[in-house]
Amino acid sequence: MPARNDPQVYARRLRAVLINSIPVLEARGIVIVLMAGMVGVIAGALVTGMSALVQAMHFLLFDVQPGGRLSAMFSLANPVQAMFPAIGGLLLGLSVIWLRRRKFRTPVDPIEANALYGGRMSLTDTFIIVVQTMISSGFGASVGLEAGYTQIGSGIASWLARAFRLRRNDVRILVGCGAAGAIAAAFDAPLTGAFYGFELVIGIYSVANVAPVMTAAVAALLTAEMFGGVPFPLELSGLPTLTAGQYLPFLLLGLLGGAASIAIMHLVSIVERVFVRLAIDASVRPFIGGIVVGVLGLITPQVLSSGHGALHREFAMNYALPVVASVFVLKLAASAISLGSGFRGGLFFASLFLGALLGKVFAGVMALTAPSAGIDPAVAAVVGMTSLAVGVVGGPLTMTFLALESTRDLTLTGVVLAASIMSAILVRETFGYSFSTWRFHLRGETIRSAHDIGWMRSLNVGSMMRKDVRTIDASTTLAEFRKEIPLGSAQRVIAVEEGQHYVGVLLVPELHSDLSDGETPVQALARFKDAVLVPSMNVRSAAETFQRAGAEELAVVEDFDDRTVLGLLTESHLMRRYAEELDKARRDLSGEG
């Protein structure tokens, strides 16, 4: 019997009150909007708290003054401070050992949760990621806090949705609301947060989702402002009027941003492979990576932490082309080494900073080679910032709204969106992944977005096969087969060897009409000898097997080596079950069922 103070009990009671107070819970959308607002408030408060704690760490470790930023410093106050990334790496290494001993699995992030698990996220996973992200950024590793922000917002949202026993699609929406609120609070940008939730976490934009996601984003923004969150706006003034002829160079910059994003993702993977080939244990890698990042920080602190201060510095000051290019290379190296060595965090803000640097480099090169084009460095920085970030993070509309809300300049929207689309097309057609989904790919997953494919994994061959399959020894003669299995008694029989090992499929009408000698063993007439299914196959893999074999029915075996017969599956049943589940998923998405 549950305890009276069990939070699950209170959640069920509150849910009952909410539901019973609304006569028709086809108006459950009102409940979802109210919960989205609650999620937004929680996300805004937690994001503000995380940011304040990391800023406090920077104050204690790096002497960053209140209101200042680590990456905005011109130099470290003391060379000893270059050791702190390594110390942070040591702490992360200890956490890796602790998690390994307790056999924790790889934590699930919001995109993976919505794609595979119906939005179900573990609070334990959430707090592990949040703490590791704060240690990484707080000790100066070249990573951003955005991964921790979205994890805490979505994790709390998932827990709340499941406590109220919401259906699968509503859980997924609230997970997107948590991420939307987190990004809105972090960047003082509600539209950016909302479209982050739509494009990256929910995986689709629909009218039904607008109210809860926007509610969460606005609630988070207001909460962050109430608790003193630091706004993100980039102060740009005196920007020249864009001409139609300048769109072509900026579209080229969009392609360069996409290409650079692909190179960055590959570089992170290369760093990881280097550590693997050197046989360096995962618990030691962050310490080594921290040493290298600390050395780079001695050259310029702009490479440390997420880069908020450095980005504002780049927009406020006009550095020479060699300086901007060198900072780009150093920040790129620091971010790749940080993530490749095992620091926890993301490339969201690092990609914005790197993109702004790339845009400035592009403007500098254009000024030398084609000065008549009149490419403004500040505009190029904004276009480069969004183009590279689109390639790394995904979501062209998300990054377009970020440029609009951070610069407060509507005239940039068209060129930014055009360049972002060029970047997105290049990455999709040549690479196919954002940074998050690329990491899943390296782990062996096939996720390319947050679209819900978890139901397809549960709809596997094992759940659809018939187990009452008829078998016969493969050495049985054709005459014996006809006596034992008269025409009309069955459509198909599975030929097996000793131990129920699969040999092939016998089509009963075909064997009764065959003109072969009656002493011919049925094994010689068996079909589809090399085409079998296994229980773990999903719908797509099974359908491909049917198509390759040209079969209407196939045997299901234990595994490809053992080939012990377990059952039979027909192609018609497979496609009918797939159509039913697809229709159900569509109804859930549209809110009909």
Coordinates of C-alpha atoms in Angstrom, one line a residue:
M1 CA 0.0 0.0 0.0
P2 CA 1.6 3.3 -1.0
A3 CA 2.5 5.8 1.7
R4 CA 0.1 8.7 2.2
N5 CA 2.9 11.2 1.4
D6 CA 3.9 9.4 -1.8
P7 CA 4.2 12.0 -4.6
Q8 CA 2.7 9.6 -7.1
V9 CA -0.5 9.5 -5.0
Y10 CA -0.7 13.3 -4.9
A11 CA -0.1 13.4 -8.7
R12 CA -3.0 11.0 -9.3
R13 CA -5.3 12.9 -7.0
L14 CA -4.4 16.2 -8.7
R15 CA -4.9 14.7 -12.1
A16 CA -8.3 13.4 -11.1
V17 CA -9.3 16.8 -9.8
L18 CA -8.1 18.6 -13.0
I19 CA -9.8 16.1 -15.3
N20 CA -13.1 15.9 -13.4
S21 CA -13.3 19.7 -13.3
I22 CA -13.4 19.8 -17.1
P23 CA -16.7 18.3 -18.3
V24 CA -15.2 17.0 -21.6
L25 CA -11.6 16.1 -21.6
E26 CA -11.5 16.4 -25.3
A27 CA -10.6 19.8 -23.8
R28 CA -7.6 18.1 -22.4
G29 CA -5.7 20.6 -24.4
I30 CA -6.4 23.1 -21.6
V31 CA -4.8 20.8 -19.1
I32 CA -1.7 20.3 -21.4
V33 CA -1.4 24.1 -21.8
L34 CA -1.6 24.6 -18.0
M35 CA 1.0 21.9 -17.5
A36 CA 3.2 23.4 -20.2
G37 CA 3.1 26.7 -18.3
M38 CA 4.2 25.0 -15.2
V39 CA 7.0 23.3 -17.0
G40 CA 8.1 26.6 -18.4
V41 CA 8.2 28.2 -15.0
I42 CA 10.3 25.3 -13.6
A43 CA 12.6 25.3 -16.7
G44 CA 13.2 29.1 -16.4
A45 CA 14.0 28.9 -12.7
L46 CA 16.4 25.9 -13.1
V47 CA 18.2 27.4 -16.2
T48 CA 18.7 30.7 -14.3
G49 CA 20.0 28.8 -11.3
M50 CA 22.4 26.7 -13.4
S51 CA 23.8 29.7 -15.1
A52 CA 24.3 31.5 -11.8
L53 CA 26.1 28.6 -10.3
V54 CA 28.5 28.3 -13.2
Q55 CA 29.1 32.0 -13.1
A56 CA 29.9 31.6 -9.4
M57 CA 32.4 28.9 -10.3
H58 CA 34.0 31.2 -12.8
F59 CA 34.3 33.9 -10.2
L60 CA 35.9 31.5 -7.7
L61 CA 38.2 29.7 -10.1
F62 CA 39.1 32.4 -12.7
D63 CA 38.4 35.7 -10.9
V64 CA 35.7 36.7 -13.3
Q65 CA 34.0 39.7 -11.9
P66 CA 30.2 39.9 -11.4
G67 CA 28.5 40.6 -14.7
G68 CA 31.6 39.5 -16.7
R69 CA 32.2 36.4 -18.7
L70 CA 35.2 34.0 -18.7
S71 CA 35.6 34.0 -22.5
A72 CA 35.5 37.8 -22.6
M73 CA 38.8 38.1 -20.6
F74 CA 41.8 39.2 -22.5
S75 CA 44.1 36.9 -20.5
L76 CA 44.0 34.7 -17.5
A77 CA 44.8 36.5 -14.3
N78 CA 47.2 33.7 -13.2
P79 CA 48.8 31.0 -15.3
V80 CA 47.9 28.5 -12.6
Q81 CA 44.2 29.0 -13.7
A82 CA 45.0 27.0 -16.8
M83 CA 45.1 23.9 -14.6
F84 CA 41.4 24.1 -13.8
P85 CA 40.1 22.4 -17.0
A86 CA 42.3 19.5 -16.2
I87 CA 41.0 19.4 -12.6
G88 CA 37.4 19.5 -14.0
G89 CA 38.4 16.6 -16.3
L90 CA 39.7 14.7 -13.2
L91 CA 36.4 15.1 -11.5
L92 CA 34.6 13.9 -14.6
G93 CA 36.9 10.9 -14.8
L94 CA 36.0 10.0 -11.2
S95 CA 32.3 10.3 -12.1
V96 CA 32.9 7.9 -15.0
I97 CA 34.4 5.4 -12.7
W98 CA 31.5 5.8 -10.2
L99 CA 28.9 5.3 -12.9
R100 CA 30.7 2.4 -14.4
R101 CA 30.8 0.5 -11.1
R102 CA 27.0 1.1 -10.7
K103 CA 26.5 -0.1 -14.3
F104 CA 24.6 3.0 -15.4
R105 CA 23.6 2.9 -19.0
T106 CA 24.2 5.8 -21.4
P107 CA 21.8 8.6 -20.4
V108 CA 18.9 9.4 -22.7
D109 CA 18.5 13.0 -24.0
P110 CA 15.2 14.7 -25.1
I111 CA 15.7 13.9 -28.8
E112 CA 16.4 10.2 -28.2
A113 CA 13.6 10.0 -25.6
N114 CA 11.0 11.4 -28.1
A115 CA 12.2 9.3 -31.0
L116 CA 12.4 6.0 -29.3
Y117 CA 10.8 6.0 -25.8
G118 CA 7.6 8.0 -26.2
G119 CA 9.2 10.9 -24.2
R120 CA 10.1 8.8 -21.2
M121 CA 13.2 10.2 -19.5
S122 CA 15.0 9.3 -16.3
L123 CA 15.5 11.9 -13.6
T124 CA 18.7 10.1 -12.6
D125 CA 20.0 10.5 -16.2
T126 CA 18.9 14.1 -16.1
F127 CA 20.8 15.0 -12.9
I128 CA 23.9 13.1 -14.1
I129 CA 24.0 15.1 -17.3
V130 CA 23.3 18.4 -15.5
V131 CA 26.0 17.9 -12.9
Q132 CA 28.6 16.8 -15.5
T133 CA 27.7 19.7 -17.8
M134 CA 28.1 22.2 -15.0
I135 CA 31.4 20.7 -14.0
S136 CA 32.6 20.8 -17.6
S137 CA 31.6 24.4 -18.3
G138 CA 32.4 25.6 -14.7
F139 CA 36.0 24.4 -14.9
G140 CA 36.5 26.1 -18.3
A141 CA 36.1 23.3 -20.8
S142 CA 35.1 24.6 -24.2
V143 CA 31.5 23.4 -24.1
G144 CA 28.1 25.1 -23.6
L145 CA 25.4 24.6 -20.9
E146 CA 22.6 24.2 -23.4
A147 CA 22.7 20.4 -23.2
G148 CA 22.2 20.6 -19.5
Y149 CA 19.5 23.3 -19.9
T150 CA 17.4 21.2 -22.3
Q151 CA 18.0 18.0 -20.3
I152 CA 16.7 19.5 -17.0
G153 CA 13.7 21.2 -18.6
S154 CA 12.7 18.1 -20.6
G155 CA 13.5 15.6 -17.8
I156 CA 11.3 17.4 -15.3
A157 CA 8.5 17.7 -18.0
S158 CA 8.7 14.0 -18.7
W159 CA 8.5 13.1 -15.0
L160 CA 5.5 15.4 -14.6
A161 CA 3.7 14.1 -17.7
R162 CA 4.2 10.5 -16.6
A163 CA 3.1 11.2 -13.0
F164 CA -0.2 12.4 -14.5
R165 CA -0.3 9.3 -16.8
L166 CA -0.6 11.3 -19.9
R167 CA -0.7 9.5 -23.2
R168 CA 2.4 9.0 -25.3
N169 CA 2.0 11.9 -27.6
D170 CA 1.2 14.4 -24.8
V171 CA 4.3 13.2 -23.0
R172 CA 6.3 13.9 -26.1
I173 CA 4.8 17.4 -26.4
L174 CA 5.6 18.3 -22.8
V175 CA 9.2 17.1 -23.3
G176 CA 9.4 19.5 -26.2
C177 CA 7.9 22.2 -23.9
G178 CA 10.6 21.6 -21.4
A179 CA 13.3 22.1 -24.0
A180 CA 11.6 25.1 -25.5
G181 CA 11.4 26.7 -22.1
A182 CA 15.0 26.1 -21.4
I183 CA 16.3 27.6 -24.6
A184 CA 13.9 30.5 -24.4
A185 CA 15.1 31.3 -20.9
A186 CA 18.8 30.9 -21.9
F187 CA 18.7 33.2 -24.9
D188 CA 15.9 35.6 -23.9
A189 CA 14.2 34.4 -27.1
P190 CA 10.7 32.8 -26.9
L191 CA 10.3 32.1 -30.6
T192 CA 13.8 30.5 -30.7
G193 CA 12.8 28.3 -27.8
A194 CA 9.5 27.4 -29.3
F195 CA 11.0 26.4 -32.7
Y196 CA 13.8 24.5 -31.0
G197 CA 11.0 22.5 -29.4
F198 CA 9.2 22.0 -32.7
E199 CA 12.1 21.3 -35.0
L200 CA 14.5 19.4 -32.7
V201 CA 12.6 17.7 -29.9
I202 CA 9.0 17.2 -31.0
G203 CA 10.1 16.7 -34.6
I204 CA 7.1 18.4 -36.2
Y205 CA 5.3 21.7 -36.2
S206 CA 1.5 21.5 -35.9
V207 CA -1.2 23.9 -34.9
A208 CA -2.2 21.7 -32.0
N209 CA 1.3 22.1 -30.5
V210 CA 1.6 25.8 -30.8
A211 CA -0.3 26.7 -27.6
P212 CA 1.6 24.5 -25.1
V213 CA 5.0 25.1 -26.6
M214 CA 4.6 28.9 -26.8
T215 CA 3.1 28.9 -23.3
A216 CA 6.2 27.1 -22.0
A217 CA 8.6 29.4 -23.8
V218 CA 6.9 32.6 -22.6
A219 CA 6.5 31.3 -19.0
A220 CA 10.2 30.3 -18.9
L221 CA 11.3 33.7 -20.3
L222 CA 9.2 35.6 -17.8
T223 CA 10.5 33.4 -14.9
A224 CA 14.1 33.9 -16.0
E225 CA 13.6 37.7 -16.1
M226 CA 12.0 37.6 -12.7
F227 CA 15.0 35.7 -11.2
G228 CA 17.5 38.0 -12.9
G229 CA 18.6 36.0 -15.9
V230 CA 21.1 37.7 -18.2
P231 CA 19.6 38.6 -21.6
F232 CA 21.5 37.5 -24.7
P233 CA 20.8 40.4 -27.3
L234 CA 23.6 41.4 -29.6
E235 CA 23.9 45.1 -30.0
L236 CA 24.2 45.9 -33.7
S237 CA 23.7 49.4 -35.0
G238 CA 24.2 51.2 -38.2
L239 CA 23.9 48.1 -40.4
P240 CA 23.9 48.9 -44.1
T241 CA 20.9 48.2 -46.3
L242 CA 21.2 44.8 -48.0
T243 CA 21.0 44.7 -51.8
A244 CA 19.8 41.9 -54.0
G245 CA 23.3 41.4 -55.3
Q246 CA 24.6 40.6 -51.8
Y247 CA 22.4 37.6 -51.4
L248 CA 24.7 35.5 -53.6
P249 CA 27.8 35.9 -51.4
F250 CA 25.8 35.3 -48.3
L251 CA 24.3 32.1 -49.8
L252 CA 27.9 31.1 -50.4
L253 CA 28.6 31.8 -46.8
G254 CA 25.7 29.6 -45.9
L255 CA 27.3 26.7 -47.8
L256 CA 30.6 27.4 -46.1
G257 CA 28.9 27.3 -42.8
G258 CA 27.3 23.9 -43.6
A259 CA 30.7 22.5 -44.8
A260 CA 32.4 23.8 -41.6
S261 CA 29.7 22.2 -39.4
I262 CA 30.3 18.8 -41.1
A263 CA 34.1 19.2 -40.5
I264 CA 33.5 20.1 -36.9
M265 CA 31.4 16.9 -36.3
H266 CA 34.0 14.8 -38.0
L267 CA 36.8 16.4 -36.0
V268 CA 35.1 15.5 -32.7
S269 CA 34.8 11.9 -33.9
I270 CA 38.5 11.9 -34.9
V271 CA 39.6 13.1 -31.4
E272 CA 37.5 10.3 -29.9
R273 CA 39.1 7.7 -32.2
V274 CA 42.6 8.9 -31.3
F275 CA 41.9 8.3 -27.6
V276 CA 40.5 4.8 -28.4
R277 CA 43.5 3.9 -30.6
L278 CA 45.9 5.0 -27.9
A279 CA 44.0 2.7 -25.5
I280 CA 43.4 5.6 -23.0
D281 CA 40.7 4.7 -20.5
A282 CA 37.5 6.8 -20.7
S283 CA 38.1 7.9 -17.1
V284 CA 41.5 9.5 -18.0
R285 CA 40.5 11.2 -21.2
P286 CA 38.9 14.3 -19.7
F287 CA 42.0 15.0 -17.6
I288 CA 44.2 14.8 -20.7
G289 CA 41.7 16.9 -22.7
G290 CA 41.6 19.4 -19.9
I291 CA 45.4 19.9 -20.0
V292 CA 45.3 20.7 -23.7
V293 CA 42.3 23.1 -23.3
G294 CA 44.1 24.8 -20.4
V295 CA 47.1 25.4 -22.6
L296 CA 44.9 26.9 -25.3
G297 CA 43.3 29.0 -22.7
L298 CA 46.7 30.5 -21.9
I299 CA 46.9 31.7 -25.5
T300 CA 43.4 33.3 -25.3
P301 CA 40.6 32.7 -22.8
Q302 CA 38.1 33.1 -25.7
V303 CA 38.3 29.4 -26.2
L304 CA 37.2 28.6 -22.6
S305 CA 33.6 27.7 -21.6
S306 CA 30.7 28.3 -24.0
G307 CA 31.9 31.6 -25.5
H308 CA 29.1 34.1 -24.5
G309 CA 31.5 36.9 -23.6
A310 CA 33.8 36.2 -26.6
L311 CA 30.8 36.4 -29.0
H312 CA 29.8 39.8 -27.7
R313 CA 33.4 40.9 -27.9
E314 CA 33.6 39.9 -31.6
F315 CA 30.5 42.0 -32.4
A316 CA 31.7 44.9 -30.4
M317 CA 35.3 45.1 -31.7
N318 CA 36.8 45.0 -35.2
Y319 CA 39.8 42.6 -35.1
A320 CA 42.2 42.1 -37.9
L321 CA 41.6 39.1 -40.2
P322 CA 44.7 37.0 -38.9
V323 CA 43.5 37.5 -35.3
V324 CA 39.9 36.4 -36.1
A325 CA 41.2 33.4 -38.1
S326 CA 43.5 32.3 -35.3
V327 CA 40.7 32.5 -32.7
F328 CA 38.5 30.4 -35.0
V329 CA 41.2 27.7 -35.2
L330 CA 41.9 27.7 -31.4
K331 CA 38.2 27.6 -30.5
L332 CA 37.5 24.8 -33.0
A333 CA 40.4 22.8 -31.5
A334 CA 39.3 23.5 -27.9
S335 CA 35.7 22.4 -28.6
A336 CA 36.7 19.3 -30.5
I337 CA 39.2 18.2 -27.8
S338 CA 36.7 19.0 -25.0
L339 CA 33.9 16.9 -26.4
G340 CA 36.2 14.2 -27.9
S341 CA 37.9 13.7 -24.6
G342 CA 34.7 13.2 -22.7
F343 CA 33.6 16.5 -21.3
R344 CA 29.8 16.8 -21.0
G345 CA 28.1 19.6 -22.9
G346 CA 27.2 20.6 -26.4
L347 CA 28.1 22.6 -29.4
F348 CA 25.1 24.9 -29.5
F349 CA 26.8 28.1 -28.3
A350 CA 30.2 27.1 -29.5
S351 CA 28.7 26.7 -33.0
L352 CA 27.3 30.2 -32.8
F353 CA 30.7 31.7 -31.8
L354 CA 32.5 29.7 -34.4
G355 CA 30.0 30.7 -37.1
A356 CA 30.4 34.4 -36.2
L357 CA 34.1 34.0 -36.5
L358 CA 33.7 32.3 -39.8
G359 CA 31.5 35.1 -41.0
K360 CA 34.1 37.7 -40.0
V361 CA 36.8 35.7 -41.9
F362 CA 34.5 35.5 -44.9
A363 CA 34.0 39.3 -44.8
G364 CA 37.7 39.9 -44.5
V365 CA 38.5 37.7 -47.5
M366 CA 35.8 39.3 -49.5
A367 CA 37.1 42.8 -48.7
L368 CA 40.5 41.7 -50.1
T369 CA 39.3 39.9 -53.2
A370 CA 36.0 41.6 -54.1
P371 CA 35.7 44.9 -52.2
S372 CA 32.9 46.1 -54.5
A373 CA 30.6 43.5 -53.0
G374 CA 30.4 45.6 -49.8
I375 CA 30.0 42.7 -47.4
D376 CA 29.5 44.2 -43.9
P377 CA 31.5 42.2 -41.2
A378 CA 28.7 42.4 -38.6
V379 CA 26.0 41.1 -41.1
A380 CA 28.4 38.4 -42.2
A381 CA 29.0 37.4 -38.6
V382 CA 25.3 37.0 -38.0
V383 CA 24.8 35.0 -41.2
G384 CA 27.8 32.8 -40.5
M385 CA 26.7 32.3 -36.9
T386 CA 23.3 31.0 -37.9
S387 CA 24.5 29.0 -40.9
L388 CA 27.2 27.0 -39.0
A389 CA 24.8 26.5 -36.0
V390 CA 22.1 25.1 -38.4
G391 CA 24.5 22.5 -39.6
V392 CA 25.6 21.5 -36.1
V393 CA 22.4 21.9 -34.2
G394 CA 19.7 21.6 -36.9
G395 CA 16.6 23.7 -37.2
P396 CA 16.9 26.5 -39.7
L397 CA 13.8 28.3 -38.4
T398 CA 15.2 28.0 -34.8
M399 CA 18.4 29.8 -35.8
T400 CA 16.7 32.4 -38.0
F401 CA 14.5 33.4 -35.0
L402 CA 17.6 33.5 -32.8
A403 CA 19.2 36.0 -35.2
L404 CA 16.0 38.0 -35.3
E405 CA 15.4 38.0 -31.5
S406 CA 19.1 38.6 -30.6
T407 CA 19.8 41.4 -33.0
R408 CA 16.3 42.9 -33.0
D409 CA 16.8 43.6 -36.7
L410 CA 14.1 42.4 -39.0
T411 CA 16.0 43.3 -42.2
L412 CA 18.4 40.4 -41.6
T413 CA 15.7 37.8 -41.5
G414 CA 15.5 37.1 -45.2
V415 CA 19.2 36.7 -45.8
V416 CA 19.7 34.7 -42.6
L417 CA 16.9 32.3 -43.5
A418 CA 18.2 31.8 -47.1
A419 CA 21.7 31.1 -45.9
S420 CA 20.4 28.8 -43.1
I421 CA 18.4 26.8 -45.7
M422 CA 21.5 26.4 -47.9
S423 CA 23.5 25.1 -44.9
A424 CA 20.7 22.7 -43.9
I425 CA 20.4 21.3 -47.5
L426 CA 24.1 20.8 -47.8
V427 CA 24.3 19.0 -44.5
R428 CA 21.2 16.9 -45.1
E429 CA 22.3 15.8 -48.6
T430 CA 26.0 15.1 -48.0
F431 CA 26.1 14.2 -44.3
G432 CA 22.6 13.5 -43.1
Y433 CA 23.0 14.2 -39.4
S434 CA 23.1 17.1 -36.9
F435 CA 25.6 16.9 -34.0
S436 CA 23.1 15.1 -31.7
T437 CA 21.9 12.6 -34.2
W438 CA 25.5 12.0 -35.4
R439 CA 26.4 11.0 -31.8
F440 CA 23.6 8.5 -31.9
H441 CA 24.9 7.2 -35.2
L442 CA 28.3 6.6 -33.7
R443 CA 26.6 4.5 -31.0
G444 CA 24.9 2.4 -33.6
E445 CA 21.5 4.1 -33.5
T446 CA 19.7 5.1 -36.7
I447 CA 17.9 8.2 -35.4
R448 CA 17.9 11.2 -37.7
S449 CA 15.3 13.4 -35.9
A450 CA 12.9 13.3 -33.0
H451 CA 10.1 11.8 -35.1
D452 CA 8.5 9.1 -33.0
I453 CA 9.8 5.7 -34.3
G454 CA 9.7 3.9 -31.0
W455 CA 6.4 2.3 -31.8
M456 CA 8.1 0.7 -34.9
R457 CA 10.7 -0.9 -32.7
S458 CA 8.0 -2.5 -30.5
L459 CA 6.2 -3.7 -33.6
N460 CA 8.7 -6.4 -34.4
V461 CA 8.5 -9.8 -36.1
G462 CA 8.3 -11.6 -32.7
S463 CA 5.1 -9.7 -31.8
M464 CA 3.5 -10.4 -35.2
M465 CA 4.4 -14.0 -36.0
R466 CA 2.1 -17.0 -35.8
K467 CA 3.5 -19.7 -33.5
D468 CA 1.1 -22.5 -34.6
V469 CA 3.2 -23.4 -37.6
R470 CA 3.2 -26.9 -39.0
T471 CA 6.5 -28.6 -39.7
I472 CA 7.6 -31.8 -41.4
D473 CA 10.9 -33.6 -41.6
A474 CA 12.9 -32.5 -44.7
S475 CA 13.7 -36.1 -45.6
T476 CA 10.0 -37.0 -46.0
T477 CA 9.3 -38.3 -49.5
L478 CA 6.8 -36.5 -51.8
A479 CA 4.4 -39.5 -51.7
E480 CA 4.5 -39.5 -47.8
F481 CA 4.0 -35.8 -47.7
R482 CA 0.8 -36.0 -49.9
K483 CA -0.6 -38.7 -47.6
E484 CA 0.2 -36.8 -44.4
I485 CA -0.9 -33.4 -45.6
P486 CA -3.8 -33.6 -48.0
L487 CA -4.5 -30.8 -50.4
G488 CA -6.6 -28.1 -48.7
S489 CA -5.5 -29.0 -45.1
A490 CA -2.8 -26.3 -45.1
Q491 CA -1.4 -23.7 -47.3
R492 CA 2.2 -24.0 -46.3
V493 CA 4.4 -26.2 -44.2
I494 CA 8.0 -25.7 -42.9
A495 CA 10.6 -28.3 -43.7
V496 CA 12.9 -28.9 -40.8
E497 CA 15.9 -31.1 -40.0
E498 CA 16.7 -32.7 -36.6
G499 CA 16.2 -30.3 -33.8
Q500 CA 13.6 -28.2 -35.7
H501 CA 16.3 -26.5 -37.7
Y502 CA 14.9 -24.6 -40.7
V503 CA 15.3 -26.0 -44.2
G504 CA 12.7 -24.2 -46.3
V505 CA 9.0 -23.4 -46.9
L506 CA 6.8 -26.0 -48.6
L507 CA 3.8 -24.7 -50.5
V508 CA 1.2 -27.5 -50.3
P509 CA -0.6 -26.9 -53.6
E510 CA 2.7 -26.8 -55.4
L511 CA 3.9 -30.1 -54.0
H512 CA 0.5 -31.8 -54.8
S513 CA 0.8 -30.7 -58.4
D514 CA 4.5 -31.5 -58.8
L515 CA 5.3 -34.2 -61.3
S516 CA 8.5 -35.4 -59.6
D517 CA 9.0 -39.0 -58.6
G518 CA 7.1 -39.9 -55.4
E519 CA 10.4 -40.9 -53.7
T520 CA 11.8 -37.4 -54.1
P521 CA 12.5 -35.8 -50.6
V522 CA 10.5 -32.7 -50.0
Q523 CA 13.8 -30.9 -49.2
A524 CA 14.5 -30.7 -52.9
L525 CA 11.2 -28.8 -53.4
A526 CA 11.5 -26.4 -50.5
R527 CA 11.6 -22.6 -51.2
F528 CA 13.2 -19.6 -49.6
K529 CA 16.0 -21.7 -48.1
D530 CA 18.2 -18.6 -47.5
A531 CA 15.5 -16.1 -46.6
V532 CA 14.3 -16.1 -42.9
L533 CA 13.2 -13.6 -40.3
V534 CA 14.3 -13.3 -36.7
P535 CA 12.1 -12.0 -33.8
S536 CA 14.0 -8.8 -33.2
M537 CA 13.5 -7.5 -36.8
N538 CA 11.4 -4.4 -37.1
V539 CA 8.8 -3.7 -39.8
R540 CA 11.2 -2.1 -42.2
S541 CA 13.8 -4.8 -42.1
A542 CA 11.2 -7.5 -42.4
A543 CA 9.5 -5.8 -45.4
E544 CA 12.9 -5.5 -47.1
T545 CA 13.5 -9.3 -46.5
F546 CA 10.1 -10.1 -48.1
Q547 CA 10.9 -7.9 -51.1
R548 CA 14.3 -9.4 -51.7
A549 CA 13.0 -13.0 -51.4
G550 CA 9.9 -12.3 -53.5
A551 CA 8.0 -14.3 -50.8
E552 CA 4.5 -13.9 -49.4
E553 CA 5.4 -15.9 -46.2
L554 CA 8.6 -16.5 -44.4
A555 CA 9.7 -18.6 -41.4
V556 CA 10.8 -17.0 -38.2
V557 CA 13.9 -18.6 -36.6
E558 CA 15.7 -18.1 -33.3
D559 CA 18.7 -16.5 -35.0
F560 CA 20.6 -16.7 -38.2
D561 CA 23.1 -19.3 -37.0
D562 CA 20.9 -21.6 -35.0
R563 CA 17.8 -21.3 -37.4
T564 CA 15.5 -23.1 -34.9
V565 CA 11.9 -22.5 -36.2
L566 CA 9.8 -20.4 -34.0
G567 CA 6.9 -19.4 -36.2
L568 CA 5.7 -18.0 -39.5
L569 CA 4.9 -14.5 -40.7
T570 CA 3.0 -13.5 -43.9
E571 CA 3.7 -10.3 -45.8
S572 CA 0.1 -9.3 -45.8
H573 CA -0.2 -9.5 -42.0
L574 CA 3.0 -7.5 -41.6
M575 CA 1.8 -4.7 -43.8
R576 CA -1.7 -4.7 -42.3
R577 CA -0.3 -4.4 -38.7
Y578 CA 2.1 -1.6 -39.9
A579 CA -0.8 0.3 -41.5
E580 CA -2.9 0.0 -38.3
E581 CA -0.1 1.2 -36.0
L582 CA 0.8 4.0 -38.5
D583 CA -2.8 5.2 -38.5
K584 CA -2.9 5.1 -34.7
A585 CA 0.3 7.1 -34.5
R586 CA -1.2 9.7 -36.9
R587 CA -4.4 9.9 -34.8
D588 CA -2.4 10.4 -31.7
L589 CA -0.4 13.2 -33.4
S590 CA -3.5 15.0 -34.6
G591 CA -5.2 14.6 -31.2
E592 CA -8.2 12.6 -32.5
G593 CA -7.9 9.4 -30.5

